[in-house]
Amino acid sequence: MGWLWAIIVGFVLGLLAKLILPGRQHSPLWLTTLLGTIGGLVGNAVARAIGIAATPGIDWGRHGLQLAAAVLLVFVGEMAYMTRRGSRQRA
C-alpha cells in the first residue's frame, strides 16, 4: 500500500509543480507523476538529512522540500522531454 500512496502523492506534487512553473508544459501525465514521485522521495531524503523529517503536527518543512524538488525535476524533465521530442520530429 505504501507504493500506491507514493504514486498518489507524486501525482499531486507533479501537478502542483506544473502549476507553479510559468508557461505551458508539454510533458505527458505519466512523466509528471514519475518526476513528482521522485521529487517527493528526494524531498524526504533532504528533510531527513537536515533533521526535519519528523516534527510534531504537519511537516511543512518536509512538504516544502518535496514540492521544491518536484518543481526542479519537472522543470528539468520538461526541458529534456521537449529536446527529445524536438529532435525526434526533425529526423
Short mmCIF file of N, CA and C in Angstrom, two decimals:
data_model
loop_
_atom_site.label_atom_id
_atom_site.label_comp_id
_atom_site.label_asym_id
_atom_site.label_seq_id
_atom_site.Cartn_x
_atom_site.Cartn_y
_atom_site.Cartn_z
N MET A 1 0.82 -1.19 0.00
CA MET A 1 0.00 0.00 0.00
C MET A 1 0.87 1.26 0.00
N GLY A 2 2.10 1.18 0.51
CA GLY A 2 2.99 2.32 0.55
C GLY A 2 3.34 2.84 -0.84
N TRP A 3 3.52 1.95 -1.80
CA TRP A 3 3.87 2.37 -3.16
C TRP A 3 2.71 3.11 -3.82
N LEU A 4 1.46 2.68 -3.51
CA LEU A 4 0.30 3.35 -4.06
C LEU A 4 0.19 4.78 -3.52
N TRP A 5 0.43 4.92 -2.22
CA TRP A 5 0.41 6.25 -1.60
C TRP A 5 1.50 7.13 -2.21
N ALA A 6 2.68 6.58 -2.46
CA ALA A 6 3.77 7.36 -3.06
C ALA A 6 3.40 7.83 -4.46
N ILE A 7 2.71 7.00 -5.23
CA ILE A 7 2.29 7.39 -6.57
C ILE A 7 1.25 8.50 -6.51
N ILE A 8 0.30 8.39 -5.58
CA ILE A 8 -0.73 9.42 -5.44
C ILE A 8 -0.11 10.75 -5.03
N VAL A 9 0.78 10.72 -4.06
CA VAL A 9 1.46 11.95 -3.62
C VAL A 9 2.32 12.50 -4.76
N GLY A 10 3.00 11.63 -5.50
CA GLY A 10 3.81 12.07 -6.64
C GLY A 10 2.96 12.71 -7.72
N PHE A 11 1.76 12.18 -7.94
CA PHE A 11 0.84 12.76 -8.91
C PHE A 11 0.46 14.18 -8.50
N VAL A 12 0.11 14.35 -7.23
CA VAL A 12 -0.28 15.67 -6.72
C VAL A 12 0.91 16.63 -6.76
N LEU A 13 2.08 16.17 -6.33
CA LEU A 13 3.27 17.03 -6.37
C LEU A 13 3.61 17.43 -7.81
N GLY A 14 3.50 16.50 -8.74
CA GLY A 14 3.79 16.81 -10.13
C GLY A 14 2.82 17.85 -10.70
N LEU A 15 1.54 17.71 -10.37
CA LEU A 15 0.56 18.69 -10.85
C LEU A 15 0.79 20.06 -10.22
N LEU A 16 1.11 20.08 -8.93
CA LEU A 16 1.41 21.36 -8.27
C LEU A 16 2.65 22.01 -8.90
N ALA A 17 3.65 21.18 -9.21
CA ALA A 17 4.86 21.71 -9.84
C ALA A 17 4.54 22.31 -11.20
N LYS A 18 3.66 21.65 -11.96
CA LYS A 18 3.27 22.19 -13.27
C LYS A 18 2.53 23.51 -13.12
N LEU A 19 1.72 23.63 -12.06
CA LEU A 19 1.01 24.88 -11.82
C LEU A 19 1.95 26.01 -11.43
N ILE A 20 3.00 25.69 -10.71
CA ILE A 20 3.95 26.70 -10.24
C ILE A 20 4.84 27.20 -11.39
N LEU A 21 5.23 26.30 -12.27
CA LEU A 21 6.11 26.68 -13.37
C LEU A 21 5.38 27.60 -14.35
N PRO A 22 6.05 28.65 -14.82
CA PRO A 22 5.40 29.55 -15.77
C PRO A 22 5.30 28.91 -17.15
N GLY A 23 4.32 29.32 -17.90
CA GLY A 23 4.15 28.83 -19.26
C GLY A 23 3.44 27.49 -19.30
N ARG A 24 3.40 26.94 -20.49
CA ARG A 24 2.72 25.68 -20.71
C ARG A 24 3.73 24.55 -20.78
N GLN A 25 3.46 23.49 -20.05
CA GLN A 25 4.32 22.31 -20.10
C GLN A 25 3.68 21.28 -21.02
N HIS A 26 4.51 20.58 -21.78
CA HIS A 26 4.02 19.63 -22.76
C HIS A 26 4.29 18.18 -22.36
N SER A 27 4.92 17.96 -21.23
CA SER A 27 5.24 16.59 -20.83
C SER A 27 3.96 15.82 -20.49
N PRO A 28 3.95 14.52 -20.78
CA PRO A 28 2.76 13.72 -20.51
C PRO A 28 2.53 13.52 -19.01
N LEU A 29 1.32 13.12 -18.68
CA LEU A 29 0.93 12.95 -17.28
C LEU A 29 1.75 11.88 -16.58
N TRP A 30 2.12 10.82 -17.29
CA TRP A 30 2.90 9.76 -16.65
C TRP A 30 4.29 10.27 -16.25
N LEU A 31 4.87 11.14 -17.08
CA LEU A 31 6.19 11.69 -16.76
C LEU A 31 6.09 12.67 -15.59
N THR A 32 5.04 13.47 -15.57
CA THR A 32 4.82 14.39 -14.46
C THR A 32 4.65 13.63 -13.15
N THR A 33 3.89 12.54 -13.18
CA THR A 33 3.69 11.72 -11.98
C THR A 33 5.00 11.09 -11.53
N LEU A 34 5.77 10.56 -12.46
CA LEU A 34 7.05 9.95 -12.14
C LEU A 34 8.01 10.97 -11.52
N LEU A 35 8.11 12.14 -12.12
CA LEU A 35 9.01 13.17 -11.60
C LEU A 35 8.52 13.71 -10.26
N GLY A 36 7.21 13.80 -10.07
CA GLY A 36 6.67 14.22 -8.79
C GLY A 36 6.96 13.20 -7.69
N THR A 37 6.87 11.91 -8.03
CA THR A 37 7.18 10.85 -7.07
C THR A 37 8.66 10.90 -6.69
N ILE A 38 9.52 11.06 -7.67
CA ILE A 38 10.95 11.16 -7.38
C ILE A 38 11.23 12.42 -6.56
N GLY A 39 10.55 13.51 -6.89
CA GLY A 39 10.71 14.74 -6.11
C GLY A 39 10.30 14.56 -4.66
N GLY A 40 9.23 13.81 -4.42
CA GLY A 40 8.81 13.51 -3.05
C GLY A 40 9.87 12.72 -2.30
N LEU A 41 10.45 11.73 -2.98
CA LEU A 41 11.50 10.93 -2.34
C LEU A 41 12.75 11.76 -2.06
N VAL A 42 13.12 12.61 -3.00
CA VAL A 42 14.29 13.48 -2.80
C VAL A 42 14.03 14.47 -1.66
N GLY A 43 12.83 15.06 -1.63
CA GLY A 43 12.47 15.98 -0.56
C GLY A 43 12.51 15.32 0.80
N ASN A 44 12.03 14.06 0.89
CA ASN A 44 12.10 13.32 2.15
C ASN A 44 13.54 13.08 2.57
N ALA A 45 14.39 12.72 1.61
CA ALA A 45 15.79 12.46 1.93
C ALA A 45 16.49 13.72 2.43
N VAL A 46 16.22 14.85 1.78
CA VAL A 46 16.83 16.11 2.21
C VAL A 46 16.32 16.49 3.60
N ALA A 47 15.02 16.33 3.82
CA ALA A 47 14.45 16.65 5.14
C ALA A 47 15.06 15.78 6.23
N ARG A 48 15.25 14.50 5.93
CA ARG A 48 15.87 13.59 6.89
C ARG A 48 17.32 14.00 7.15
N ALA A 49 18.02 14.43 6.11
CA ALA A 49 19.43 14.80 6.24
C ALA A 49 19.62 16.07 7.08
N ILE A 50 18.66 17.00 7.01
CA ILE A 50 18.81 18.23 7.80
C ILE A 50 18.04 18.18 9.12
N GLY A 51 17.39 17.04 9.38
CA GLY A 51 16.80 16.83 10.70
C GLY A 51 15.38 17.34 10.88
N ILE A 52 14.63 17.53 9.78
CA ILE A 52 13.25 17.99 9.95
C ILE A 52 12.24 16.99 9.41
N ALA A 53 12.64 15.72 9.32
CA ALA A 53 11.76 14.71 8.74
C ALA A 53 10.57 14.40 9.64
N ALA A 54 10.74 14.43 10.93
CA ALA A 54 9.65 14.09 11.86
C ALA A 54 9.49 15.21 12.88
N THR A 55 8.45 15.99 12.70
CA THR A 55 8.15 17.07 13.64
C THR A 55 6.73 16.88 14.15
N PRO A 56 6.39 17.44 15.30
CA PRO A 56 5.02 17.33 15.77
C PRO A 56 4.08 18.15 14.87
N GLY A 57 2.93 17.60 14.57
CA GLY A 57 1.98 18.30 13.70
C GLY A 57 2.28 18.06 12.24
N ILE A 58 1.92 19.03 11.43
CA ILE A 58 2.15 18.92 9.98
C ILE A 58 3.59 19.28 9.68
N ASP A 59 4.22 18.47 8.85
CA ASP A 59 5.63 18.67 8.49
C ASP A 59 5.73 19.63 7.31
N TRP A 60 5.51 20.91 7.55
CA TRP A 60 5.53 21.90 6.47
C TRP A 60 6.89 21.99 5.82
N GLY A 61 7.94 21.88 6.60
CA GLY A 61 9.29 21.94 6.04
C GLY A 61 9.55 20.80 5.07
N ARG A 62 9.15 19.60 5.47
CA ARG A 62 9.34 18.43 4.61
C ARG A 62 8.50 18.56 3.34
N HIS A 63 7.26 19.01 3.50
CA HIS A 63 6.40 19.16 2.33
C HIS A 63 6.93 20.25 1.39
N GLY A 64 7.47 21.31 1.94
CA GLY A 64 8.07 22.36 1.12
C GLY A 64 9.26 21.84 0.34
N LEU A 65 10.08 21.03 0.99
CA LEU A 65 11.24 20.45 0.30
C LEU A 65 10.80 19.47 -0.79
N GLN A 66 9.76 18.70 -0.53
CA GLN A 66 9.23 17.79 -1.54
C GLN A 66 8.74 18.57 -2.76
N LEU A 67 8.00 19.64 -2.51
CA LEU A 67 7.47 20.44 -3.61
C LEU A 67 8.60 21.12 -4.38
N ALA A 68 9.59 21.64 -3.67
CA ALA A 68 10.72 22.30 -4.34
C ALA A 68 11.47 21.30 -5.22
N ALA A 69 11.69 20.09 -4.72
CA ALA A 69 12.36 19.07 -5.52
C ALA A 69 11.52 18.68 -6.73
N ALA A 70 10.21 18.58 -6.54
CA ALA A 70 9.32 18.23 -7.65
C ALA A 70 9.32 19.33 -8.72
N VAL A 71 9.30 20.59 -8.30
CA VAL A 71 9.33 21.70 -9.26
C VAL A 71 10.63 21.64 -10.07
N LEU A 72 11.74 21.44 -9.40
CA LEU A 72 13.02 21.37 -10.09
C LEU A 72 13.05 20.20 -11.07
N LEU A 73 12.59 19.03 -10.64
CA LEU A 73 12.62 17.86 -11.51
C LEU A 73 11.65 17.98 -12.68
N VAL A 74 10.46 18.54 -12.44
CA VAL A 74 9.51 18.72 -13.54
C VAL A 74 10.06 19.73 -14.54
N PHE A 75 10.72 20.77 -14.06
CA PHE A 75 11.34 21.75 -14.96
C PHE A 75 12.41 21.10 -15.83
N VAL A 76 13.32 20.36 -15.21
CA VAL A 76 14.40 19.70 -15.95
C VAL A 76 13.82 18.62 -16.87
N GLY A 77 12.84 17.87 -16.37
CA GLY A 77 12.20 16.84 -17.17
C GLY A 77 11.48 17.41 -18.38
N GLU A 78 10.84 18.56 -18.21
CA GLU A 78 10.15 19.22 -19.31
C GLU A 78 11.15 19.64 -20.39
N MET A 79 12.28 20.21 -19.97
CA MET A 79 13.30 20.60 -20.95
C MET A 79 13.84 19.39 -21.70
N ALA A 80 14.11 18.30 -20.97
CA ALA A 80 14.62 17.09 -21.61
C ALA A 80 13.58 16.49 -22.54
N TYR A 81 12.33 16.48 -22.12
CA TYR A 81 11.25 15.93 -22.95
C TYR A 81 11.10 16.72 -24.24
N MET A 82 11.09 18.04 -24.14
CA MET A 82 10.92 18.87 -25.33
C MET A 82 12.14 18.78 -26.25
N THR A 83 13.33 18.66 -25.69
CA THR A 83 14.53 18.48 -26.51
C THR A 83 14.46 17.16 -27.26
N ARG A 84 14.10 16.11 -26.55
CA ARG A 84 14.00 14.79 -27.18
C ARG A 84 12.87 14.77 -28.21
N ARG A 85 11.76 15.35 -27.88
CA ARG A 85 10.61 15.39 -28.80
C ARG A 85 10.95 16.21 -30.05
N GLY A 86 11.67 17.31 -29.86
CA GLY A 86 12.07 18.14 -31.00
C GLY A 86 13.05 17.45 -31.90
N SER A 87 14.00 16.71 -31.34
CA SER A 87 15.00 16.01 -32.16
C SER A 87 14.34 14.85 -32.89
N ARG A 88 13.31 14.26 -32.31
CA ARG A 88 12.61 13.16 -32.97
C ARG A 88 11.78 13.66 -34.15
N GLN A 89 11.23 14.87 -34.05
CA GLN A 89 10.42 15.43 -35.12
C GLN A 89 11.28 15.87 -36.30
N ARG A 90 12.51 16.29 -36.03
CA ARG A 90 13.40 16.73 -37.10
C ARG A 90 13.93 15.56 -37.92
N ALA A 91 14.02 14.40 -37.32
CA ALA A 91 14.61 13.24 -38.03
C ALA A 91 13.68 12.62 -39.03
#
